[in-house]
Every structure is written in C-alpha cells, then in structure tokens.
Short mmCIF file of N, CA and C in Angstrom, two decimals:
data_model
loop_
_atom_site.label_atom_id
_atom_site.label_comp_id
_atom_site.label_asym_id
_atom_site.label_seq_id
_atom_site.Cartn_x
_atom_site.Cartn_y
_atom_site.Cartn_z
N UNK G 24 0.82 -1.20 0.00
CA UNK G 24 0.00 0.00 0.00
C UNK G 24 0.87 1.26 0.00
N UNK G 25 1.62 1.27 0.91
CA UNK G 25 3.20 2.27 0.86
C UNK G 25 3.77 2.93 -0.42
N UNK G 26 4.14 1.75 -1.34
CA UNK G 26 4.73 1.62 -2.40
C UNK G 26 3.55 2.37 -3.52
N UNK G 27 1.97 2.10 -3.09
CA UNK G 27 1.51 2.31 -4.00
C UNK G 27 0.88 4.38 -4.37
N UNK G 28 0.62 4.12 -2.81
CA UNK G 28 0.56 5.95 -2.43
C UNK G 28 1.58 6.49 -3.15
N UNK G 29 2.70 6.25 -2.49
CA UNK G 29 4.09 6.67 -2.96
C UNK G 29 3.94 7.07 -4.47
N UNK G 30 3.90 6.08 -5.65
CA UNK G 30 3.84 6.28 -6.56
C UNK G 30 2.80 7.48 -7.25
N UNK G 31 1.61 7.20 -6.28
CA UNK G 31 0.38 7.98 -7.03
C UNK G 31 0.67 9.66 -6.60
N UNK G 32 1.34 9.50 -5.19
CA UNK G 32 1.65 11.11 -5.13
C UNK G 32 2.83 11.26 -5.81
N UNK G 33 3.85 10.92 -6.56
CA UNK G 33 5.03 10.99 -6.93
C UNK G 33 4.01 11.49 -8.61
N UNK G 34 3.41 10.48 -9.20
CA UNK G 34 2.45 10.81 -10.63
C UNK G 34 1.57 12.16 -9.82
N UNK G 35 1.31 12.68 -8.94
CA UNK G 35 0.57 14.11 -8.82
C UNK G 35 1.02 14.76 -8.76
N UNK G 36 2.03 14.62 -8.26
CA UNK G 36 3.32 15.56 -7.93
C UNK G 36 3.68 16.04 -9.29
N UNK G 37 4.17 15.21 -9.92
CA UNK G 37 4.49 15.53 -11.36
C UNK G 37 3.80 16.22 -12.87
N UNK G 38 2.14 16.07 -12.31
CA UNK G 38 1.61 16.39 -13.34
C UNK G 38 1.48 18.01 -12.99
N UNK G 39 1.38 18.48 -11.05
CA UNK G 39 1.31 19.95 -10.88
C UNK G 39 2.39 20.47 -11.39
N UNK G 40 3.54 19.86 -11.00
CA UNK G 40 4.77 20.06 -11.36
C UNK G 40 4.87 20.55 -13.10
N UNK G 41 4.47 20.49 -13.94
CA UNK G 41 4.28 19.88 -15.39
C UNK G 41 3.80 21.58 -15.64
N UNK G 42 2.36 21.38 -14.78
CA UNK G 42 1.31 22.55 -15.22
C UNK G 42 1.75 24.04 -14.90
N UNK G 43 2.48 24.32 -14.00
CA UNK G 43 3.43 25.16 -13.25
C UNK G 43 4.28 25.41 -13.98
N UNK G 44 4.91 24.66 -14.38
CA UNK G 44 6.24 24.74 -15.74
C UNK G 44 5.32 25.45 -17.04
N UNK G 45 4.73 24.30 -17.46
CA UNK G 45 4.24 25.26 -18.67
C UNK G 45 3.20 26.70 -18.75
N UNK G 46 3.28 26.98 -17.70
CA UNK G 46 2.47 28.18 -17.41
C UNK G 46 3.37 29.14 -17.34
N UNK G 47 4.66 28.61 -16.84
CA UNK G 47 6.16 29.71 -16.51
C UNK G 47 6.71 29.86 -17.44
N UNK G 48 6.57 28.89 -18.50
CA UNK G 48 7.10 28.80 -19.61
C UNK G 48 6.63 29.81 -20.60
N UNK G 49 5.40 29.32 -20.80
CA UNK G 49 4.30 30.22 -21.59
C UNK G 49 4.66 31.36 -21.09
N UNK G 50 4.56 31.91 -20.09
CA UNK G 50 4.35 33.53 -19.40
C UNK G 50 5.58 33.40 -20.09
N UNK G 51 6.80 33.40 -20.10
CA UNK G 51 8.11 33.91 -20.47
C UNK G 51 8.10 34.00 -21.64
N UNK G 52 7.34 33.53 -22.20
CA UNK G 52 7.51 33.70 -24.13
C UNK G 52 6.68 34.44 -24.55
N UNK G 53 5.32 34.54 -23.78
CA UNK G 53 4.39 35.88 -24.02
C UNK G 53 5.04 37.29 -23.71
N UNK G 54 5.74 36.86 -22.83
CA UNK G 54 7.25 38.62 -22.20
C UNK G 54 8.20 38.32 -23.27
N UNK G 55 8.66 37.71 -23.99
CA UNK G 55 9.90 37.94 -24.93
C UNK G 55 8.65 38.31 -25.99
N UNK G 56 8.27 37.66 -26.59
CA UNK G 56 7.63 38.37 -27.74
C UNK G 56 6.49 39.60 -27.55
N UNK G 57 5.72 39.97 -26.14
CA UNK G 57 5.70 41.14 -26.68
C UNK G 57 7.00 42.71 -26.39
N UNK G 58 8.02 41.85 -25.93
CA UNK G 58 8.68 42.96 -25.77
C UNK G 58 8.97 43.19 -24.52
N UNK G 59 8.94 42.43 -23.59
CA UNK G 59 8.90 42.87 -22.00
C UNK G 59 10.00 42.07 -21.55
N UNK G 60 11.15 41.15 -22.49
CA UNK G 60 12.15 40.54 -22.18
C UNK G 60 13.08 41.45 -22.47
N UNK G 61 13.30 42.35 -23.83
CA UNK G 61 13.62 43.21 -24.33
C UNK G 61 14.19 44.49 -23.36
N UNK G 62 12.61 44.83 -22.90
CA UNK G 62 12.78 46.45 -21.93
C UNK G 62 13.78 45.75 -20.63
N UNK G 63 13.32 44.81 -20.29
CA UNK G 63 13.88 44.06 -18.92
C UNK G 63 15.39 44.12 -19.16
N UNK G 64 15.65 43.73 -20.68
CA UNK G 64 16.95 43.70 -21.00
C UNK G 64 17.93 44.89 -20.86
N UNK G 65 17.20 45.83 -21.49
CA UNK G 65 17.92 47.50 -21.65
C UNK G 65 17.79 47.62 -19.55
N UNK G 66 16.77 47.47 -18.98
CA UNK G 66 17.17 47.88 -18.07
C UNK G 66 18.14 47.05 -16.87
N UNK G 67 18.24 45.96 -16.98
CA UNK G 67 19.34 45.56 -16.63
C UNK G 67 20.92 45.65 -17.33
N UNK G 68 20.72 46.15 -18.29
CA UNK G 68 21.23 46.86 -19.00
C UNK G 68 23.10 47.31 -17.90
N UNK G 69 22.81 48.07 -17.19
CA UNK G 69 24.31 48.68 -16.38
C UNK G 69 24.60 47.10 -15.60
N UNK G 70 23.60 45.98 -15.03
CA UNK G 70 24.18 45.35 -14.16
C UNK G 70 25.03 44.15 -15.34
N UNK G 71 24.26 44.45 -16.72
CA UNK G 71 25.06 43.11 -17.46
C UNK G 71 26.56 43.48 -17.91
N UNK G 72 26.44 45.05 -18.56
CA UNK G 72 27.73 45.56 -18.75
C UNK G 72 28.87 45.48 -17.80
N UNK G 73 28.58 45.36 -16.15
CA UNK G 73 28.97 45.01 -15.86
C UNK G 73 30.07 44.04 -15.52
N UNK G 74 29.53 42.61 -15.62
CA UNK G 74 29.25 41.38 -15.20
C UNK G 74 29.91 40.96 -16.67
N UNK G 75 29.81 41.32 -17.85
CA UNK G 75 30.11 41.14 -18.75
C UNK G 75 30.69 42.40 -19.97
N UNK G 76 31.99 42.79 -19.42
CA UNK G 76 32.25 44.08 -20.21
C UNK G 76 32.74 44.16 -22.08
N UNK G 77 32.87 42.58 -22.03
CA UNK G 77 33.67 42.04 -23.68
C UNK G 77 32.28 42.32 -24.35
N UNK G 78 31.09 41.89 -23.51
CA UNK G 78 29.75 41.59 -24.49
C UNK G 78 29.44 42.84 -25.26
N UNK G 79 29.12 42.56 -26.82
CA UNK G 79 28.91 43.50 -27.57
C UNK G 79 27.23 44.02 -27.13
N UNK G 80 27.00 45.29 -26.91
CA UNK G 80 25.82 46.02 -26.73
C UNK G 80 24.87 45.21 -27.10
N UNK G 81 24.55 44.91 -28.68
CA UNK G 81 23.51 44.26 -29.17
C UNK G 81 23.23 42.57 -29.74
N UNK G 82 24.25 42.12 -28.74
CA UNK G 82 24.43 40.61 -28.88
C UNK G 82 23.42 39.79 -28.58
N UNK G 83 22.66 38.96 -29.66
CA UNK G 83 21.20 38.38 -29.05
C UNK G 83 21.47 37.81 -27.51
N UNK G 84 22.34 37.16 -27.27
CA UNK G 84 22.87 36.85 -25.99
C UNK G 84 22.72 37.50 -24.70
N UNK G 85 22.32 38.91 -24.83
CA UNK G 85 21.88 39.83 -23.46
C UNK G 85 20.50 39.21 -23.65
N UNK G 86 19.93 38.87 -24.67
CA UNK G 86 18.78 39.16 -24.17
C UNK G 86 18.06 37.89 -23.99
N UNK G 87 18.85 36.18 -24.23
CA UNK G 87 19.17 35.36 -23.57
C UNK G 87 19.18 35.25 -21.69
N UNK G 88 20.49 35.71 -21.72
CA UNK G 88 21.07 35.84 -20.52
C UNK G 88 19.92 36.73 -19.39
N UNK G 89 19.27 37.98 -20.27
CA UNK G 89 18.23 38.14 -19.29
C UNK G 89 16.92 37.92 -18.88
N UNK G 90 16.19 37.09 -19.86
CA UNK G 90 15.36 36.21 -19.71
C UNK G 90 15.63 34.89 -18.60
N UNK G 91 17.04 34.33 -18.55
CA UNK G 91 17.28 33.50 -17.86
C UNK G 91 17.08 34.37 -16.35
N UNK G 92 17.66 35.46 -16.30
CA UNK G 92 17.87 35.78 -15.12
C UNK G 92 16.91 36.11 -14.20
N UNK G 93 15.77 36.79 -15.61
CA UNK G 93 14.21 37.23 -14.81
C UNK G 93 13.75 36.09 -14.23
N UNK G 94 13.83 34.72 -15.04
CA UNK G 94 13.23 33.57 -14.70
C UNK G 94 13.52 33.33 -13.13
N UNK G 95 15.24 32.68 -12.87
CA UNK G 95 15.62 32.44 -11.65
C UNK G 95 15.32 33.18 -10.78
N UNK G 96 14.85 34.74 -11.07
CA UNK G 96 14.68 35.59 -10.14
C UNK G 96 13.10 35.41 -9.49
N UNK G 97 12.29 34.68 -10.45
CA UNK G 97 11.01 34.73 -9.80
C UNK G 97 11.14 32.84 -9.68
N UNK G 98 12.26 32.23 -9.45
CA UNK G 98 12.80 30.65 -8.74
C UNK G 98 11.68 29.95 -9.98
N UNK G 99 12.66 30.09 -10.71
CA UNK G 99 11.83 29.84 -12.30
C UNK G 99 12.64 28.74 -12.59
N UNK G 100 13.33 27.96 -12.45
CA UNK G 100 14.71 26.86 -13.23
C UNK G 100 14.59 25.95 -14.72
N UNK G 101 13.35 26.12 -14.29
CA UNK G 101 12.82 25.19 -15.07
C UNK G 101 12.40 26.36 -16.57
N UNK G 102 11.86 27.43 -16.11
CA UNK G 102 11.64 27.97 -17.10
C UNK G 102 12.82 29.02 -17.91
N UNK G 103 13.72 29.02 -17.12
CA UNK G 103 15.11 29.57 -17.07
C UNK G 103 16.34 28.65 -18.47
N UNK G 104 16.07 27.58 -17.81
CA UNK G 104 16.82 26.33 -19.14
C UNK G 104 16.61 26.87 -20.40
N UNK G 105 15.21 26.80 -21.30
CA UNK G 105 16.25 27.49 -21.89
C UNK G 105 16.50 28.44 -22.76
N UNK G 106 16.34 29.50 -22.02
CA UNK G 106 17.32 30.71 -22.18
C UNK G 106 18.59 30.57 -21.74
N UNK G 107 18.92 30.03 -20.97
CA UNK G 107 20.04 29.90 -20.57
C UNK G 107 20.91 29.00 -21.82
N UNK G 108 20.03 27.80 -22.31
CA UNK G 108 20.61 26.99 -23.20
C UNK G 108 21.22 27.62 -24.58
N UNK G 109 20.13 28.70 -24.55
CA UNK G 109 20.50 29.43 -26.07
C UNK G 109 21.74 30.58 -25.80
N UNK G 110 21.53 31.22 -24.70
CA UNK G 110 22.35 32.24 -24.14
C UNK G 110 23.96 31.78 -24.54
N UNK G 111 23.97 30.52 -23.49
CA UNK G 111 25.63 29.60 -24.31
C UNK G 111 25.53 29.32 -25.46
N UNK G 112 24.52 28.97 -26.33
CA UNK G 112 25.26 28.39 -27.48
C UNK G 112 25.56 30.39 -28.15
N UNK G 113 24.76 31.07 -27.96
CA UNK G 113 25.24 32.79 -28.76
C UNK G 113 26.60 32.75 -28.15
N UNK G 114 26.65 32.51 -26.83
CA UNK G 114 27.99 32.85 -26.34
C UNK G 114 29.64 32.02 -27.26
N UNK G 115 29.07 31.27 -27.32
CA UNK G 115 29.58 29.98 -28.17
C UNK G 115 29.85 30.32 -29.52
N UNK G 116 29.08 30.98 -30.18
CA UNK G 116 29.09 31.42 -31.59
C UNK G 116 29.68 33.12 -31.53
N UNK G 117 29.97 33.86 -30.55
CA UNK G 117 30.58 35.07 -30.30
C UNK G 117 31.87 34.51 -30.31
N UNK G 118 31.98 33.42 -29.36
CA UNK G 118 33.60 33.40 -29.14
C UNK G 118 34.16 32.46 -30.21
N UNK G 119 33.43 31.90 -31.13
CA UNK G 119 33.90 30.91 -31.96
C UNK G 119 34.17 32.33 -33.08
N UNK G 120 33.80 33.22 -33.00
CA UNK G 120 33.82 34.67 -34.16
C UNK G 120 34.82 35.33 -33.95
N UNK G 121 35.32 35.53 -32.77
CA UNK G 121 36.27 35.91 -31.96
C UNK G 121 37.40 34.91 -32.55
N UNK G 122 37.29 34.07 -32.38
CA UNK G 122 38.37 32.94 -32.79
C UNK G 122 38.82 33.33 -34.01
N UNK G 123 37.83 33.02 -35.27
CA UNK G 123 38.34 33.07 -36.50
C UNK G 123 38.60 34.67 -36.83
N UNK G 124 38.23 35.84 -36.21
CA UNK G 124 39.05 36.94 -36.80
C UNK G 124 40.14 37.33 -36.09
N UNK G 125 40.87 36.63 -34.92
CA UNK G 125 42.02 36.33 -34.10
C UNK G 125 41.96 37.34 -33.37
N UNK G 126 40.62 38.21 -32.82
CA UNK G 126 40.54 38.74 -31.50
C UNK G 126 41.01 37.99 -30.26
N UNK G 127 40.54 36.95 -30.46
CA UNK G 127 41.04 36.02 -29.03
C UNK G 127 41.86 34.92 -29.39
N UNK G 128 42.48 34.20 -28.62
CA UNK G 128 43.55 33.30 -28.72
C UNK G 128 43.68 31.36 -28.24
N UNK G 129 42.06 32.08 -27.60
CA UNK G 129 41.69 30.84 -26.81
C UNK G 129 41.82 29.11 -27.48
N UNK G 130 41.74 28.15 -27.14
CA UNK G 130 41.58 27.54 -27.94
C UNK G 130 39.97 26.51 -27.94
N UNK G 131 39.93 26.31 -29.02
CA UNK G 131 38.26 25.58 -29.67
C UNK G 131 38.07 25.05 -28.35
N UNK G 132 36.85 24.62 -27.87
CA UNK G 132 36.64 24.51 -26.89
C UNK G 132 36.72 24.52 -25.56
N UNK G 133 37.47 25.95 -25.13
CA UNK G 133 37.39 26.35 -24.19
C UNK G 133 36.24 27.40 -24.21
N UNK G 134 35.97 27.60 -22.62
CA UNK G 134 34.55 28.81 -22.24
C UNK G 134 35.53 30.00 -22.15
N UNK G 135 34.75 30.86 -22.87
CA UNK G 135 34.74 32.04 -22.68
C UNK G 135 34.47 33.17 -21.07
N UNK G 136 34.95 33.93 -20.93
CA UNK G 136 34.82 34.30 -19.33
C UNK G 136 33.52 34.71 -19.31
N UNK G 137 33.29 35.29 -20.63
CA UNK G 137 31.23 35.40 -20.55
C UNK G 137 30.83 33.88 -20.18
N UNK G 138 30.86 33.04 -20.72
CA UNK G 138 30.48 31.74 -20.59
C UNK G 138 30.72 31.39 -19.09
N UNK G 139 31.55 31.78 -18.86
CA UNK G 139 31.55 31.19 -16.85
C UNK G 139 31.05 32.03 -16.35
N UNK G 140 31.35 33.13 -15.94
CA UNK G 140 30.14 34.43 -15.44
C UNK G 140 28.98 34.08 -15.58
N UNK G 141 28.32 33.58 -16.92
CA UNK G 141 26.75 33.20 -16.83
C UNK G 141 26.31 31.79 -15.98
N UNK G 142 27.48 31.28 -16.53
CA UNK G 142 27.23 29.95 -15.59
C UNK G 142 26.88 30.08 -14.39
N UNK G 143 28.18 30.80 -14.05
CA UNK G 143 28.16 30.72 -11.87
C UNK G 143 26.76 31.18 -11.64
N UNK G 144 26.52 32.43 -12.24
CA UNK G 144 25.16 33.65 -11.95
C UNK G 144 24.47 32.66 -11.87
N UNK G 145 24.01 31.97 -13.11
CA UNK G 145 23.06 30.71 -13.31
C UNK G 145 22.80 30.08 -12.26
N UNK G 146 24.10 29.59 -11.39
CA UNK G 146 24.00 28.08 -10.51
C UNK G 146 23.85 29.45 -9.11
N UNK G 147 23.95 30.25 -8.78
CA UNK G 147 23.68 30.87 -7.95
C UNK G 147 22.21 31.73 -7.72
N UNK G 148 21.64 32.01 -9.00
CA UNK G 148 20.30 31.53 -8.24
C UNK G 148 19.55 32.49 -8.05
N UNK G 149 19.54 33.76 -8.10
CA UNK G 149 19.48 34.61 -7.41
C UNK G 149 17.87 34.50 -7.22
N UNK G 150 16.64 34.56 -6.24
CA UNK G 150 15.54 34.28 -6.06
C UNK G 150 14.65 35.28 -5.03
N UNK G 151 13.62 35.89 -5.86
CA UNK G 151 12.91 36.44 -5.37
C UNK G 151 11.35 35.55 -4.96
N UNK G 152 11.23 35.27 -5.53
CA UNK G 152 9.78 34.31 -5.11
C UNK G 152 10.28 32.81 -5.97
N UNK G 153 10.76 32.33 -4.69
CA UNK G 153 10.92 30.53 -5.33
C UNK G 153 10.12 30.22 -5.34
N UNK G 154 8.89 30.48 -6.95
CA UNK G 154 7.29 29.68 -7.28
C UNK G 154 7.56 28.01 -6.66
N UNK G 155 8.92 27.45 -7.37
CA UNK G 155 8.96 25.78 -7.34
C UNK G 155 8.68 25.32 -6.25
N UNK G 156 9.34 25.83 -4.98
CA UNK G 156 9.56 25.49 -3.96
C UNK G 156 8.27 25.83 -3.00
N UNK G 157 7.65 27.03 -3.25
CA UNK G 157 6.30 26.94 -2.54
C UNK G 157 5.35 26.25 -3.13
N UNK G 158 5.18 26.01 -4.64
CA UNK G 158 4.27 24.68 -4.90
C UNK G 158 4.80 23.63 -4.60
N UNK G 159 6.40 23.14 -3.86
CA UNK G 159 5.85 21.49 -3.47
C UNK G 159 5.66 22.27 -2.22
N UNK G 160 5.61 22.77 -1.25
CA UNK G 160 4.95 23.02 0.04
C UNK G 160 3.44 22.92 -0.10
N UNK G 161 3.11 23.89 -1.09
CA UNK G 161 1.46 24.11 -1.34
C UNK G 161 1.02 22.50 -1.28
N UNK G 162 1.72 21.52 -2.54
CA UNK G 162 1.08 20.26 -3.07
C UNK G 162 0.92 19.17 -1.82
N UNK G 163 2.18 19.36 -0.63
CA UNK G 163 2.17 18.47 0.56
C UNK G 163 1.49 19.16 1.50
N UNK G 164 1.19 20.48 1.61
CA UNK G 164 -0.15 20.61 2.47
C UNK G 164 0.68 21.45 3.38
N UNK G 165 1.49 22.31 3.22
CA UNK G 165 2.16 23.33 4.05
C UNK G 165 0.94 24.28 4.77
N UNK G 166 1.08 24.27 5.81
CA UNK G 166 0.04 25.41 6.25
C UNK G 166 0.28 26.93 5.79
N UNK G 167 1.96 27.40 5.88
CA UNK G 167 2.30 28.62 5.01
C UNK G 167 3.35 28.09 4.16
N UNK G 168 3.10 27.80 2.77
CA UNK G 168 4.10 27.60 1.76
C UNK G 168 5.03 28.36 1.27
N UNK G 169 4.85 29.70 1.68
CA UNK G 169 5.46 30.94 1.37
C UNK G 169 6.08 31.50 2.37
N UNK G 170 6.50 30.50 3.61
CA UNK G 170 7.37 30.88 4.71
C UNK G 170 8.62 30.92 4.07
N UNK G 171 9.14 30.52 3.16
CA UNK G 171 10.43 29.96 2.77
C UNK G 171 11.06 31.09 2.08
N UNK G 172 10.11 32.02 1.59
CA UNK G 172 10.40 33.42 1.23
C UNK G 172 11.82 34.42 1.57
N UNK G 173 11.84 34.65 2.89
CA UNK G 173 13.15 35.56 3.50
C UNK G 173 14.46 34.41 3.42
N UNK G 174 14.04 33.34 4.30
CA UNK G 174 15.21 32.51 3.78
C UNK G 174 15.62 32.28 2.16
N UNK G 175 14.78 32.19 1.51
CA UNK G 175 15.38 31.53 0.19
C UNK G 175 16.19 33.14 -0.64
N UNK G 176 15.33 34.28 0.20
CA UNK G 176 16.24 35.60 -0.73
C UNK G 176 17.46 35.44 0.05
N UNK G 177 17.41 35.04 1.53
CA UNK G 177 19.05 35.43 1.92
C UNK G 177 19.45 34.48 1.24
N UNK G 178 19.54 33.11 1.51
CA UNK G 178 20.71 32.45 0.80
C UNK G 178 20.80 33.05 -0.22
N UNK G 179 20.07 32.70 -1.55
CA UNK G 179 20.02 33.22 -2.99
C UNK G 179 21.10 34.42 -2.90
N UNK G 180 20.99 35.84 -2.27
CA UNK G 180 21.60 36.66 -2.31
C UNK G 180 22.74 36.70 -1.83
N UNK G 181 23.27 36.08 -0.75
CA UNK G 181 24.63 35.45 -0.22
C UNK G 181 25.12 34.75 -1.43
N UNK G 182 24.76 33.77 -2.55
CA UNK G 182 25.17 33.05 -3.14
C UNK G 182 25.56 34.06 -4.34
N UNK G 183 24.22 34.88 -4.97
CA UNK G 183 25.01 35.69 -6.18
C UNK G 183 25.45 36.59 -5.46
N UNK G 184 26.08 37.01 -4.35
CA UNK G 184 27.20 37.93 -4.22
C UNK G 184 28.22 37.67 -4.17
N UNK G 185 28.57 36.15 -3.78
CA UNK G 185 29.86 35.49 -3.73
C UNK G 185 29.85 35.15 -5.28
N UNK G 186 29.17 35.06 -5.84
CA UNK G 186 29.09 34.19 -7.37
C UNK G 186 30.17 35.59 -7.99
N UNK G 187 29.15 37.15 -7.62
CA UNK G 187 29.47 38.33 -8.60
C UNK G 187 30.97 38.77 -8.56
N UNK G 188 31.54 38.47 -6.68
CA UNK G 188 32.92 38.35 -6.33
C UNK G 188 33.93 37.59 -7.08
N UNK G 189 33.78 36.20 -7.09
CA UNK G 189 33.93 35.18 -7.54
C UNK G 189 34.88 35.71 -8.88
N UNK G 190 33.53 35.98 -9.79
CA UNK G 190 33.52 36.25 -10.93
C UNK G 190 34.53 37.82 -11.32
N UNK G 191 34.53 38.56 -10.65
CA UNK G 191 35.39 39.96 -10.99
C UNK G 191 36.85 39.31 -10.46
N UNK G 192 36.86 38.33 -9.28
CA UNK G 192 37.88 38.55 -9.12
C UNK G 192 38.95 37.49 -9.77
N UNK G 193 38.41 36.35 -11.04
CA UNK G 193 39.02 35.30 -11.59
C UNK G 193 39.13 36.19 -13.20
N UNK G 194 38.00 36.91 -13.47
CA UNK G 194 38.07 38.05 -14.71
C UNK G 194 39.60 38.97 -14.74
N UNK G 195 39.95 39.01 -13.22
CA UNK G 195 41.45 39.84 -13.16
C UNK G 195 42.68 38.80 -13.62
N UNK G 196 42.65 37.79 -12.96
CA UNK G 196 43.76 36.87 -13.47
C UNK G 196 44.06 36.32 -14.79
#
C-alpha cells in the first residue's frame, strides 16, 4: 500500500509540477515576444555591462542571458533552461567569431569568461519568489508555503554575491 501511495503522489506531484512549468514557460515567451524581455533587458542593462564588459551592446545573448535571469529571479529553473541553453550556445558562436578573426587566442573549446560568469550567476540563483519550492509546500499541504520566502532571498543573495565576487575577481587573473 506504501509503495503504492508513494507512486500515485510521486504521478501528482508531477503532473502539478508539469502545469506550473508550462504556465512559466508560456508567461516567459508571451514577455519575450511582446517585448517585455527586451525592456527588462535595456534595463538591466548597467548590471550586465557590468558582469560582462567584452559583451557587444547588441548581442542576441543579453537578451538570452536576461530572460534567464528574470526567470531564476522569480525561482523559475525550469523555465530559465532554456534561455540559458541558447544564451551559451550565442555565447559559443561570439567566441567561436572571436576565434576566426584572431581577436582572441583561446583555444576551440574552451569557455569564454562570458560563458563562466553566466554559468556561476546561473547556478547561484538569485531568487525572489521561489514559485517551485512553494508549490511542493502548497502540493504536501504546508500550512504557510510561502514561509520559505526571507530565507530563500538570503541564501540566494549570499550566493550571487559570492558568485558576482567570484567572478570579478578570476576576470582579473
């Protein structure tokens, strides 16, 4: 009987799981195409120049990279992939461009320091409302599913600040 619950909440689990995704999904492609991945883009705009000073102004890749970021920021991962997926391969095709007009020196398959910068950012997370994480609370019956809120911004924000450190200070060497 164990074994069999188990399974049937593991198949419910998965189908909310499913519906949640493609709703995050959807919403993110209704914001890139009408334009609201775009504005998001220009205005993150000073923190990417940043974070990434080689990146050319109008590289489809910002606007990759900030779709991924809006995502993780509202604890999106799932809907984050992939932008993120396309983000590397532009990054990939910048530095493979880089290659053949002998701006850079690197060799074929190595990452680019854009390419690790997005990475770390990526695996660090940064999270304003972890949706994922309060729907499995919601789905197991949390009385407040949205307690997890202050904790999940501190870590998150402890993590991309060490990530942003991290990152300026391996960009010097």
């Amino acid at each position: 009987d164990a074994a069999l619950d188990a399974a049937q909440q593991a198949v419910t689990l998965c189908i909310t799981m499913a519906g949640i995704m493609a709703l995050w999904v959807g919403l993110m492609e209704i914001a890139k195409e009408s334009g609201v991945i775009g504005r998001a883009s220009r205005a993150l705009g000073p923190f990417i120049n940043l974070m990434f000073p080689d990146l050319p102004r109008e590289h489809p890749a910002r606007e990759y990279m900030t779709a991924n970021m809006i995502a993780n920021i509202f604890g999106l991962g799932w809907a984050a992939t992939p932008a993120g997926l396309k983000a590397m391969e532009a990054l990939g095709d910048l530095e493979e461009e880089r290659r053949k007009s002998g701006v850079r020196a690197r060799k074929k398959g190595t990452a680019s320091n854009e390419m690790c910068t997005f990475l770390v950012l990526n695996i660090a997370s940064l999270q304003l409302i972890p949706v994922n994480i309060i729907a499995y609370r919601s789905q197991y019956g949390s009385v407040n599913p949205a307690a997890i809120l202050a904790p999940s911004l501190v870590a998150t924000l402890i993590s991309a600040v060490v990530a942003v450190v991290f990152c300026k200070l391996m960009d010097r060497g």
